[in-house]
Coordinates of C-alpha atoms in Angstrom, one line a residue:
M253 CA 30.4 21.0 47.2
N254 CA 30.7 24.7 46.4
L255 CA 31.1 25.8 50.0
S256 CA 32.8 29.0 50.9
E257 CA 34.7 27.1 53.7
P258 CA 34.9 23.5 54.6
N259 CA 32.8 23.6 57.8
E260 CA 30.1 26.0 56.4
L261 CA 27.4 23.4 55.9
F262 CA 28.1 21.7 59.2
G263 CA 27.7 25.1 60.9
L264 CA 24.5 25.7 59.2
L265 CA 23.1 22.3 60.1
D266 CA 24.2 22.8 63.8
S267 CA 22.4 26.1 63.9
L268 CA 19.4 24.5 62.3
C269 CA 19.2 21.8 65.0
E270 CA 19.8 24.3 67.8
E271 CA 17.0 26.6 66.3
T272 CA 19.4 29.5 66.1
L273 CA 19.4 29.8 62.3
T274 CA 18.8 33.4 61.1
T275 CA 16.7 34.2 58.0
E276 CA 19.9 35.1 56.0
R277 CA 21.6 31.8 57.0
R278 CA 18.4 29.9 56.3
G279 CA 18.4 31.2 52.8
R280 CA 22.1 30.2 52.4
L281 CA 21.3 26.7 53.5
Q282 CA 18.3 26.5 51.2
T283 CA 20.5 27.6 48.2
L284 CA 23.1 25.0 49.0
L285 CA 20.6 22.2 49.2
C286 CA 18.8 23.2 46.0
E287 CA 22.0 23.7 43.9
D288 CA 24.4 21.0 45.2
P289 CA 23.6 17.3 45.2
A290 CA 26.5 16.6 47.5
A291 CA 25.1 19.0 50.0
R292 CA 21.8 17.2 49.9
R293 CA 23.5 13.9 50.5
L294 CA 25.4 15.3 53.4
Y295 CA 22.2 16.8 54.8
I296 CA 20.5 13.4 54.7
E297 CA 23.5 11.7 56.3
Y298 CA 23.6 14.4 59.0
M299 CA 19.9 13.9 59.9
T300 CA 20.3 10.1 59.8
F301 CA 23.2 10.3 62.2
S302 CA 21.4 12.7 64.5
S303 CA 18.3 10.4 64.6
D304 CA 20.5 7.4 65.4
L305 CA 22.2 9.3 68.2
R306 CA 18.9 10.3 69.6
R307 CA 17.8 6.7 69.8
M308 CA 21.0 5.6 71.4
L309 CA 21.3 8.5 73.9
S310 CA 17.7 8.1 75.0
T311 CA 18.9 5.1 77.1
Y312 CA 21.0 7.4 79.3
P313 CA 19.2 9.0 82.2
G314 CA 19.9 12.7 82.6
S315 CA 20.7 13.3 79.0
V316 CA 19.5 16.7 77.7
A317 CA 16.8 16.4 75.0
W318 CA 16.0 18.9 72.3
T319 CA 13.3 19.0 69.7
F320 CA 14.0 19.4 65.9
D321 CA 11.1 20.4 63.8
G322 CA 13.0 20.5 60.5
M323 CA 13.3 23.4 58.2
A324 CA 9.6 23.4 57.5
G325 CA 8.4 22.2 61.0
S326 CA 6.8 18.9 61.9
A327 CA 3.9 17.9 59.7
Q328 CA 0.5 17.9 61.4
G329 CA -0.3 14.5 62.9
E330 CA 3.4 13.4 63.0
T331 CA 5.3 12.9 66.2
A332 CA 8.0 15.5 66.8
H333 CA 11.5 14.1 66.8
E334 CA 13.6 14.6 69.9
Y335 CA 17.3 14.7 69.8
S336 CA 20.0 14.9 72.5
G337 CA 21.4 18.3 73.5
S338 CA 24.6 20.1 73.0
N339 CA 27.7 19.0 71.0
A340 CA 29.6 18.4 74.2
I341 CA 27.1 15.9 75.5
L342 CA 27.0 14.2 72.1
N343 CA 30.8 13.9 71.9
R344 CA 31.1 12.7 75.5
D345 CA 28.4 10.0 75.0
V346 CA 29.6 8.9 71.6
Y347 CA 33.3 8.5 72.4
G348 CA 32.9 7.4 76.0
A349 CA 30.3 4.7 75.4
S350 CA 31.0 1.1 76.0
D351 CA 31.3 -1.6 73.4
A352 CA 27.7 -2.5 74.1
V353 CA 26.6 1.0 73.2
D354 CA 28.7 0.9 70.0
Q355 CA 27.0 -2.3 69.1
A356 CA 23.6 -0.6 69.7
F357 CA 24.7 2.2 67.5
W358 CA 25.5 -0.1 64.6
D359 CA 22.3 -2.0 65.1
A360 CA 20.4 1.3 64.8
C361 CA 22.0 1.8 61.4
A362 CA 19.6 -0.8 60.0
R363 CA 16.9 1.8 60.3
K364 CA 18.9 4.2 58.1
E365 CA 16.7 3.9 55.0
A366 CA 13.6 4.8 57.0
V367 CA 15.3 7.8 58.5
R368 CA 16.7 8.8 55.1
A369 CA 13.2 8.8 53.7
Y370 CA 12.0 11.0 56.5
A371 CA 14.8 13.4 55.9
E372 CA 14.0 13.6 52.3
R373 CA 10.4 14.5 53.1
L374 CA 11.7 17.2 55.5
F375 CA 13.8 18.6 52.7
E376 CA 10.9 18.7 50.2
R377 CA 8.7 20.4 52.7
S378 CA 11.4 22.9 53.4
K379 CA 11.7 23.8 49.8
T380 CA 7.9 24.2 49.5
D381 CA 7.8 26.4 52.7
E382 CA 10.7 28.5 51.5
M383 CA 9.1 29.1 48.1
R384 CA 5.8 30.0 49.9
R385 CA 7.6 32.3 52.2
Q386 CA 9.3 34.1 49.3
Q387 CA 6.0 34.4 47.4
E388 CA 4.2 35.8 50.5
S389 CA 7.1 38.3 51.1
M390 CA 6.9 39.5 47.5
Y391 CA 3.1 39.8 47.8
R392 CA 3.4 41.9 51.0
E393 CA 5.9 44.1 49.3
F394 CA 3.6 44.5 46.3
C395 CA 0.7 45.5 48.6
A396 CA 2.8 48.0 50.5
R397 CA 3.9 49.6 47.2
R398 CA 0.4 49.9 46.0
R399 CA -0.7 51.6 49.2
R400 CA 2.1 54.1 48.9
L401 CA 1.2 54.9 45.3
L402 CA -2.4 55.5 46.2
F403 CA -1.7 57.8 49.1
G404 CA -3.1 61.1 47.8
A405 CA -2.5 62.8 44.5
G406 CA -0.1 65.4 45.9
S407 CA 1.9 62.7 47.7
L408 CA 2.1 60.7 44.6
V409 CA 3.5 63.6 42.5
A410 CA 6.0 64.3 45.3
L411 CA 6.9 60.7 45.5
L412 CA 7.4 60.5 41.8
I413 CA 9.7 63.6 41.8
L414 CA 11.7 62.2 44.7
M415 CA 12.0 58.8 43.0
I416 CA 13.2 60.5 39.7
C417 CA 15.7 62.6 41.6
G418 CA 16.8 59.7 43.5
Q419 CA 17.3 57.7 40.3
L420 CA 19.3 60.5 38.7
L421 CA 21.4 61.8 41.6
G422 CA 21.5 59.1 44.2
P423 CA 23.2 55.7 44.1
K424 CA 21.2 53.0 42.5
S425 CA 19.8 50.6 45.0
P426 CA 20.2 46.9 44.1
Q427 CA 17.1 45.5 42.4
P428 CA 15.7 42.2 43.6
E429 CA 16.3 39.4 41.2
P430 CA 13.1 38.5 39.4
M431 CA 11.8 35.0 40.0
V432 CA 12.2 32.9 36.9
A433 CA 9.4 30.4 36.5
T434 CA 10.7 27.0 35.9
A435 CA 9.3 25.4 32.8
P436 CA 7.7 22.0 33.4
A437 CA 9.8 19.1 32.2
P438 CA 8.8 17.9 28.7
P439 CA 6.9 14.6 28.5
P440 CA 9.1 11.6 27.8
V441 CA 9.3 10.2 24.3
L442 CA 7.9 6.6 24.4
A443 CA 8.2 5.7 20.7
R444 CA 9.3 6.9 17.3
V445 CA 7.9 6.2 13.9
V446 CA 10.2 4.0 11.9
R447 CA 8.2 3.6 8.7
S448 CA 4.7 4.2 7.4
L449 CA 2.8 3.2 4.4
N450 CA -0.4 5.0 3.2
A451 CA -0.7 6.1 6.8
R452 CA -2.9 8.9 8.3
W453 CA -3.4 9.7 11.9
Q454 CA -6.9 10.9 12.9
E455 CA -5.0 13.8 14.7
P456 CA -4.3 16.2 11.8
M457 CA -1.1 17.7 13.4
L458 CA 0.6 14.3 14.0
S459 CA 3.0 13.2 11.4
T460 CA 3.7 9.7 10.1
E461 CA 7.1 10.6 8.8
P462 CA 10.1 8.5 10.1
G463 CA 11.5 9.9 13.3
T464 CA 8.3 11.4 14.5
A465 CA 8.3 11.2 18.4
L466 CA 5.2 10.0 20.2
M467 CA 4.7 11.1 23.8
P468 CA 2.3 9.5 26.4
S469 CA -1.0 10.0 24.6
S470 CA -4.0 8.4 22.8
V471 CA -3.8 8.1 19.1
L472 CA -6.0 6.8 16.3
L473 CA -4.5 5.4 13.1
A474 CA -7.2 6.1 10.6
E475 CA -5.5 4.6 7.5
G476 CA -2.5 2.6 6.5
L477 CA 0.3 1.0 8.4
V478 CA 2.8 2.5 10.9
E479 CA 5.8 0.8 12.4
L480 CA 6.9 2.1 15.8
A481 CA 10.1 1.6 17.7
F482 CA 9.9 1.5 21.5
D483 CA 12.6 1.4 24.1
E484 CA 15.1 -1.5 24.1
G485 CA 14.4 -2.3 20.4
T486 CA 10.7 -3.4 20.6
G487 CA 9.0 -2.9 17.3
V488 CA 5.2 -2.6 16.9
V489 CA 3.4 -2.6 13.6
V490 CA 0.0 -0.9 13.9
Q491 CA -2.7 -1.6 11.3
A492 CA -5.5 0.9 10.8
P493 CA -8.0 1.4 12.0
A494 CA -6.4 1.1 15.5
A495 CA -7.0 3.2 18.6
L496 CA -4.3 2.9 21.2
H497 CA -2.9 4.7 24.2
L498 CA 0.9 4.9 24.7
E499 CA 1.3 4.4 28.5
D500 CA 4.9 3.6 28.9
A501 CA 8.1 2.7 27.0
G502 CA 7.1 -1.0 27.5
Q503 CA 3.3 -0.8 27.6
I504 CA 0.3 0.2 25.4
F505 CA -3.4 0.1 25.8
L506 CA -5.1 -1.2 22.6
H507 CA -8.8 0.0 22.6
G508 CA -9.5 -1.5 19.2
G509 CA -7.7 -2.8 16.1
S510 CA -4.6 -4.9 15.4
V511 CA -0.9 -4.7 16.3
S512 CA 2.0 -7.1 15.8
V513 CA 4.8 -6.9 18.3
R514 CA 8.4 -8.1 17.9
V515 CA 10.4 -7.9 21.2
A516 CA 14.2 -7.7 20.9
K517 CA 16.3 -10.3 22.7
G518 CA 17.5 -9.2 26.1
S519 CA 14.8 -6.6 26.6
S520 CA 12.6 -6.3 29.7
G521 CA 9.5 -7.3 27.8
F522 CA 6.3 -5.6 26.5
I523 CA 2.7 -5.5 27.6
V524 CA -0.4 -4.9 25.6
R525 CA -3.5 -4.1 27.7
T526 CA -7.0 -4.1 26.2
P527 CA -10.5 -3.5 27.5
T528 CA -11.0 -7.2 28.3
G529 CA -7.5 -8.7 28.6
T530 CA -3.8 -8.3 29.0
V531 CA -1.0 -9.8 26.9
V532 CA 2.4 -10.1 28.7
D533 CA 5.4 -10.8 26.6
Y534 CA 8.1 -13.4 27.5
G535 CA 10.5 -12.5 24.8
T536 CA 8.7 -13.3 21.6
E537 CA 6.8 -12.2 18.5
F538 CA 3.0 -12.0 18.8
G539 CA -0.1 -10.3 17.5
V540 CA -3.1 -8.8 19.3
V541 CA -6.5 -8.0 17.9
V542 CA -9.4 -6.3 19.6
N543 CA -12.4 -7.1 17.5
G544 CA -15.9 -5.6 17.2
Y545 CA -17.3 -7.8 20.0
G546 CA -14.7 -6.4 22.4
E547 CA -12.8 -9.7 22.5
T548 CA -9.1 -9.8 22.8
E549 CA -7.4 -12.3 20.4
A550 CA -3.8 -13.1 20.8
F551 CA -1.6 -15.4 18.6
V552 CA 2.1 -16.3 18.9
Y553 CA 4.4 -16.4 16.0
E554 CA 7.5 -17.1 18.0
G555 CA 8.3 -17.7 21.7
K556 CA 5.5 -17.5 24.3
I557 CA 3.1 -15.0 25.9
G558 CA 0.8 -14.8 28.9
L559 CA -2.8 -14.1 28.1
R560 CA -4.8 -12.8 31.1
S561 CA -8.3 -11.7 31.6
G562 CA -8.9 -8.1 32.6
S563 CA -6.7 -5.0 32.0
D564 CA -4.6 -5.4 35.2
P565 CA -1.2 -6.9 34.2
V566 CA -0.7 -8.1 37.8
R567 CA -4.1 -9.5 38.9
S568 CA -6.4 -11.5 36.8
L569 CA -9.3 -14.0 37.2
A570 CA -7.9 -16.3 34.6
S571 CA -4.6 -16.7 32.6
R572 CA -3.0 -19.0 30.1
I573 CA 0.4 -19.4 28.5
L574 CA 0.4 -19.5 24.7
T575 CA 3.4 -20.8 22.8
Q576 CA 4.4 -20.7 19.1
G577 CA 1.6 -21.6 16.8
Q578 CA -1.1 -21.2 19.4
A579 CA -3.9 -18.6 19.8
G580 CA -6.5 -17.7 22.4
A581 CA -9.0 -15.0 23.2
V582 CA -10.6 -13.3 26.2
D583 CA -14.2 -13.0 25.4
A584 CA -16.5 -10.1 26.5
S585 CA -17.4 -12.0 29.7
G586 CA -13.7 -12.4 30.8
R587 CA -13.4 -16.1 29.9
I588 CA -10.3 -17.4 28.1
V589 CA -11.2 -19.5 25.1
D590 CA -9.3 -21.4 22.5
R591 CA -8.9 -20.0 19.0
D592 CA -7.5 -21.5 15.8
F593 CA -4.1 -20.0 15.0
Q594 CA -4.4 -17.9 11.9
S595 CA -0.9 -16.9 10.7
R596 CA -2.3 -14.3 8.3
Q597 CA -4.6 -12.6 10.7
A598 CA -2.3 -9.6 11.2
I599 CA 0.5 -7.9 9.3
R600 CA 3.8 -9.0 10.9
E601 CA 6.2 -6.8 8.9
M602 CA 5.9 -3.6 7.0
P603 CA 5.8 -4.4 3.2
E604 CA 8.3 -2.8 1.0
T605 CA 5.7 -1.4 -1.4
S606 CA 2.0 -0.6 -1.1
G607 CA -0.5 -3.3 -2.1
F608 CA -4.1 -2.9 -3.3
G609 CA -5.6 -3.3 0.1
I610 CA -5.1 -0.2 2.4
P611 CA -6.1 -0.6 6.0
G612 CA -8.8 1.8 7.0
K613 CA -9.5 2.7 3.3
R614 CA -9.9 -0.3 1.0
F615 CA -10.4 -4.0 1.8
D616 CA -9.1 -6.5 -0.8
L617 CA -11.6 -9.3 -1.4
A618 CA -9.2 -11.3 -3.5
D619 CA -6.8 -11.4 -0.5
A620 CA -9.6 -12.5 1.8
L621 CA -10.6 -15.3 -0.6
A622 CA -7.2 -16.9 -0.1
G623 CA -7.4 -16.6 3.7
G624 CA -5.7 -13.2 4.1
N625 CA -6.9 -10.3 6.3
G626 CA -7.8 -8.2 3.3
F627 CA -4.6 -6.2 3.3
G628 CA -2.1 -8.4 1.5
T629 CA -1.3 -11.1 4.1
A630 CA -2.3 -13.9 1.7
D631 CA -0.2 -15.0 -1.2
P632 CA -1.4 -14.5 -4.8
N633 CA -2.0 -17.6 -7.0
Q634 CA -4.0 -19.5 -4.4
K635 CA -6.8 -21.8 -5.3
V636 CA -10.0 -22.4 -3.3
D637 CA -11.7 -25.8 -3.8
L638 CA -15.4 -25.6 -4.2
R639 CA -15.8 -29.1 -2.9
T640 CA -13.8 -28.8 0.4
A641 CA -13.5 -25.0 1.0
S642 CA -9.7 -25.5 1.4
V643 CA -7.0 -23.1 0.3
S644 CA -3.7 -24.2 -1.3
G645 CA -1.1 -22.8 -3.7
L646 CA -1.3 -23.1 -7.4
R647 CA 1.3 -25.4 -9.0
H648 CA 2.4 -25.6 -12.6
N649 CA 1.0 -29.0 -13.1
D650 CA -2.3 -28.4 -11.4
V651 CA -5.4 -29.7 -13.2
N652 CA -8.8 -28.0 -12.7
P653 CA -11.2 -30.9 -12.7
P654 CA -14.8 -30.5 -13.8
I655 CA -17.5 -31.0 -11.1
V656 CA -21.3 -31.2 -11.1
G657 CA -24.0 -31.6 -8.6
I658 CA -22.6 -29.7 -5.6
V659 CA -25.2 -27.6 -3.9
G660 CA -23.0 -25.6 -1.6
T661 CA -20.1 -25.8 0.8
P662 CA -19.6 -23.7 4.0
A663 CA -16.1 -22.3 4.5
P664 CA -15.4 -22.1 8.3
A665 CA -11.6 -22.3 7.7
I666 CA -11.5 -19.1 5.6
P667 CA -12.1 -16.2 8.0
F668 CA -14.1 -14.0 5.7
V669 CA -15.6 -16.5 3.3
D670 CA -19.0 -17.9 4.2
F671 CA -20.1 -20.2 1.3
L672 CA -19.0 -21.7 -2.0
F673 CA -21.5 -23.0 -4.5
I674 CA -22.4 -24.0 -8.1
A675 CA -24.9 -21.8 -9.8
D676 CA -27.7 -23.6 -11.6
G677 CA -31.3 -22.4 -11.4
S678 CA -32.8 -25.4 -13.3
S679 CA -33.6 -27.0 -10.0
G680 CA -35.0 -23.9 -8.3
P681 CA -33.4 -21.1 -6.2
V682 CA -29.7 -21.6 -5.5
P683 CA -28.5 -21.5 -1.8
V684 CA -25.8 -18.8 -1.6
S685 CA -25.1 -18.6 2.2
S686 CA -24.7 -20.7 5.2
T687 CA -27.9 -19.2 6.6
G688 CA -30.0 -20.5 3.7
Q689 CA -30.4 -17.3 1.6
R690 CA -31.2 -18.1 -2.0
F691 CA -30.5 -16.7 -5.5
R692 CA -34.0 -16.8 -7.0
E693 CA -33.1 -15.1 -10.2
C694 CA -30.3 -17.6 -11.1
P695 CA -30.7 -18.7 -14.7
D696 CA -30.8 -22.2 -15.9
T697 CA -27.4 -23.6 -16.7
D698 CA -26.0 -27.0 -17.6
G699 CA -24.9 -27.4 -13.9
N700 CA -21.2 -28.0 -15.0
A701 CA -18.4 -26.1 -13.2
F702 CA -14.8 -26.4 -12.4
A703 CA -13.4 -27.1 -8.9
Y704 CA -11.3 -24.0 -8.3
I705 CA -11.8 -20.4 -7.8
T706 CA -8.5 -18.5 -7.6
N707 CA -7.0 -15.1 -6.7
G708 CA -4.4 -15.3 -9.5
N709 CA -3.7 -17.4 -12.6
F710 CA -6.4 -19.8 -13.7
P711 CA -5.5 -23.6 -14.1
R712 CA -7.1 -25.4 -17.0
H713 CA -8.3 -29.0 -17.1
I714 CA -5.2 -29.7 -19.2
P715 CA -2.1 -30.4 -17.0
G716 CA 0.6 -27.8 -17.0
E717 CA -1.4 -24.8 -18.2
L718 CA -1.8 -21.9 -15.9
M719 CA -3.5 -19.0 -17.8
E720 CA -2.9 -15.4 -16.9
Q721 CA -5.9 -13.3 -16.5
V722 CA -6.1 -10.2 -18.8
L723 CA -8.8 -7.6 -18.9
G724 CA -8.6 -4.4 -20.9
G725 CA -5.0 -5.2 -21.8
I726 CA -4.0 -5.3 -18.1
R727 CA -2.8 -8.4 -16.3
Y728 CA -4.7 -9.1 -13.1
G729 CA -4.1 -11.6 -10.3
T730 CA -1.1 -9.8 -8.7
R731 CA -0.6 -8.0 -5.3
T732 CA -1.2 -4.6 -6.8
K733 CA -3.8 -5.7 -9.4
P734 CA -5.8 -8.4 -7.6
A735 CA -8.6 -10.4 -9.1
I736 CA -11.0 -13.2 -8.3
C737 CA -11.2 -15.7 -11.2
I738 CA -14.4 -17.7 -11.4
H739 CA -15.1 -20.2 -14.2
A740 CA -18.8 -20.3 -14.9
N741 CA -21.0 -21.7 -13.2
A742 CA -19.9 -20.9 -9.7
G743 CA -20.0 -18.4 -7.0
V744 CA -18.5 -17.3 -3.7
T745 CA -20.2 -15.5 -0.7
F746 CA -18.3 -13.2 1.7
D747 CA -19.3 -12.6 5.3
L748 CA -19.6 -8.8 5.6
Q749 CA -20.3 -8.9 9.4
A750 CA -17.1 -11.0 10.0
I751 CA -15.2 -8.3 8.1
R752 CA -16.7 -5.5 10.2
D753 CA -15.9 -7.3 13.4
S754 CA -12.2 -7.6 12.4
M755 CA -12.0 -3.8 12.2
P756 CA -13.9 -2.1 15.0
G757 CA -14.8 1.5 14.1
V758 CA -15.1 0.9 10.4
R759 CA -18.1 0.9 8.1
L760 CA -18.4 -1.0 4.8
A761 CA -19.7 1.7 2.5
Q762 CA -19.5 0.2 -1.0
F763 CA -18.4 -2.8 -3.1
T764 CA -16.4 -1.8 -6.2
G765 CA -14.6 -3.5 -9.0
M766 CA -14.7 -4.5 -12.7
C767 CA -16.0 -7.6 -14.4
G768 CA -15.4 -9.3 -17.7
I769 CA -14.1 -12.4 -19.5
S770 CA -10.4 -12.8 -19.7
E771 CA -8.8 -11.9 -23.0
T772 CA -6.6 -15.0 -22.7
A773 CA -9.7 -17.1 -23.3
E774 CA -10.1 -15.8 -26.8
A775 CA -6.4 -16.1 -27.5
T776 CA -6.3 -19.7 -26.3
L777 CA -9.4 -20.6 -28.3
R778 CA -7.7 -19.2 -31.6
R779 CA -4.4 -20.9 -30.8
E780 CA -5.9 -24.3 -30.3
G781 CA -8.2 -24.0 -33.3
E782 CA -11.1 -25.6 -31.4
H783 CA -14.6 -25.2 -32.7
A784 CA -16.2 -24.7 -29.3
T785 CA -18.8 -22.0 -28.8
R786 CA -17.2 -18.6 -28.2
P787 CA -17.0 -17.5 -24.5
R788 CA -20.1 -15.8 -23.1
A789 CA -21.0 -15.3 -19.5
D790 CA -23.3 -13.6 -17.0
F791 CA -22.0 -11.6 -14.0
W792 CA -24.0 -11.2 -10.8
V793 CA -23.5 -9.4 -7.5
L794 CA -25.9 -10.2 -4.7
V795 CA -26.4 -8.7 -1.2
D796 CA -28.2 -11.0 1.2
G797 CA -29.5 -13.0 -1.7
Q798 CA -30.9 -10.0 -3.6
V799 CA -29.5 -9.0 -7.0
R800 CA -27.8 -5.6 -6.9
F801 CA -25.8 -5.9 -10.1
Q802 CA -26.0 -8.0 -13.3
R803 CA -24.5 -8.0 -16.8
Q804 CA -25.7 -10.8 -19.0
K805 CA -24.2 -12.4 -22.1
M806 CA -20.9 -10.6 -21.9
E807 CA -18.2 -11.6 -24.4
V808 CA -14.5 -11.0 -24.6
L809 CA -15.1 -8.0 -26.8
S810 CA -17.4 -6.5 -24.2
G811 CA -14.3 -5.6 -22.3
A812 CA -14.4 -4.5 -18.6
T813 CA -17.6 -3.3 -16.9
R814 CA -17.4 -1.3 -13.7
V815 CA -19.3 -2.5 -10.7
S816 CA -20.5 -0.4 -7.8
V817 CA -22.9 -1.5 -5.1
E818 CA -23.8 0.5 -2.0
L819 CA -23.8 -1.3 1.3
Q820 CA -25.7 -0.7 4.5
D821 CA -24.7 -1.5 8.1
D822 CA -27.2 -4.3 8.4
H823 CA -26.1 -6.1 5.2
R824 CA -24.6 -9.5 6.0
F825 CA -23.5 -11.3 2.9
L826 CA -22.0 -10.4 -0.5
S827 CA -22.0 -12.9 -3.3
L828 CA -20.0 -12.8 -6.6
I829 CA -21.3 -15.2 -9.3
V830 CA -20.5 -16.1 -12.9
T831 CA -23.0 -18.1 -15.0
D832 CA -22.6 -19.5 -18.5
G833 CA -24.7 -17.2 -20.6
G834 CA -26.8 -20.0 -21.9
N835 CA -24.3 -21.5 -24.3
G836 CA -22.2 -23.8 -22.0
N837 CA -19.2 -22.9 -19.8
G838 CA -16.4 -23.5 -22.3
F839 CA -13.7 -20.8 -21.9
D840 CA -16.0 -18.7 -19.7
W841 CA -13.1 -17.4 -17.6
G842 CA -14.8 -14.8 -15.6
I843 CA -12.9 -12.1 -13.7
F844 CA -13.9 -9.8 -10.9
A845 CA -10.9 -7.4 -11.1
E846 CA -9.8 -5.2 -8.2
P847 CA -12.8 -6.4 -6.0
A848 CA -12.8 -4.1 -3.0
L849 CA -14.9 -2.9 -0.1
K850 CA -14.6 0.8 0.4
L851 CA -14.0 1.6 4.1
T852 CA -15.0 4.6 6.2
L853 CA -14.6 5.4 9.9
D854 CA -17.7 5.3 12.0
E855 CA -17.4 8.5 14.1
Q856 CA -19.7 7.2 16.8
V857 CA -17.7 4.0 17.3
T858 CA -14.3 5.7 17.3
D859 CA -15.5 8.3 19.8
G860 CA -16.1 5.4 22.2
L861 CA -12.6 4.0 21.8
G862 CA -11.1 6.4 24.2
V863 CA -9.2 8.6 21.7

């Protein structure tokens, strides 16, 4: 302690208790308590000791009582504390007490924490009162000066002259030290940006550069991916569009969107709250999605989590433990329901390089065909079986078998694919969706097709041949140059509403891409010297069963044709179809290159997400 002499603080405290503390000495005590932590601790010990002695000495008849109101006085409604009188009486009773009294004294120490808390409150009130007293004193001084300055014009001139003379000739009077306003403490840093990819916050002044500090606030990631590092090593990958509120170093509120969380070993855990549920970490890696229905979906990659209904991490109507490979959801009514575990539902780790799909900007339909989330979570070179709607990887020795007579196959196991079908109008309109929508303009074909639609190379009916897909001299079927390869006569229908629901706050504005016959078909035909009819195919794009784009009798030399179809909010299904052009389906290797949905933010929806 920075005391001028060893017993200064004790003397000030004695005077305080005896109510003999002068204004000057009160200011000195206030200074000591504000500047010196050791003085504050001694102040609390002193008050604790005095309180204990008051309780102990109250058992002795004839003891002299005194009342201590504290530096700021007793609070209204609180009982005034009474303490025993002079130091002489205190010393006599303390050192002359029997062993029983000593024991009573040590028993009273059990109430030390409560007394300490009261002393702390007294100290805080004393600081407040002292500050108020200083402000009132300064205000009274200001008012007095103003009255003096306004006391007549002649008096003012004389006063100014006297003041000037006094300043020039007389000794300078000490000036009161100006009060320095204490700046409020800066808000704590809860997280920092580690990496970002094609990222843009809705807040224009907020950077996505590595090292950017994020305070307690609400933010909206409009595009791309951002990886955040929280306290104790917790990493969170945020996928746009996502609206979240950073509440604490170990807690966020996800209004809508998708996050993946990896909690470091030995950390105190992490909590993700949502409008309908709460996910509590138990040392694990997990993902959380708040979809367009307001449901909270949680899935566990490693370890385990607690899924609870409601936004309160402590109290809930229902709860469930999910372990590795399990998923569940809290629906809009607060019930916890089972969900199939989809390992590709969210982006677990930041990719090293940008892919074709950009969250919040461009949705990759080739990735969605293979079971991905539209932003690169599926692997390229996957095949989808028209007969079973199952997804599997292409192998070098795969054979693409011919099929015929399949009307259509629903695809419940592929999140964003609704229906797979063979296109042949010879028997009437062709069903193109699980709800019965039909392709009435479908031309008559021979009804022959091949079993697989792929998002990469195309397997032939000859074992060991996987053909690359080339259009306009560019190879497609890669992560950065995706494509959907459809051998005539077949088609695939995507569920636009399911895509919207996975990204609350997003509108599907447009379908874009290119279509054409792979140039490898012509090269293969020349190499093998076959006398089959040259490749020729028709390309169709349907929205809810209605033709929105068509290019008929395209050949390899036709090159690539751009496709653009406007979408409305009430559109449900998008179908991509290739038919044989009227001359059979030999070598009709159709490509929809870079098939994408253009995404835009819905301002009305994002305004309701709390950001």
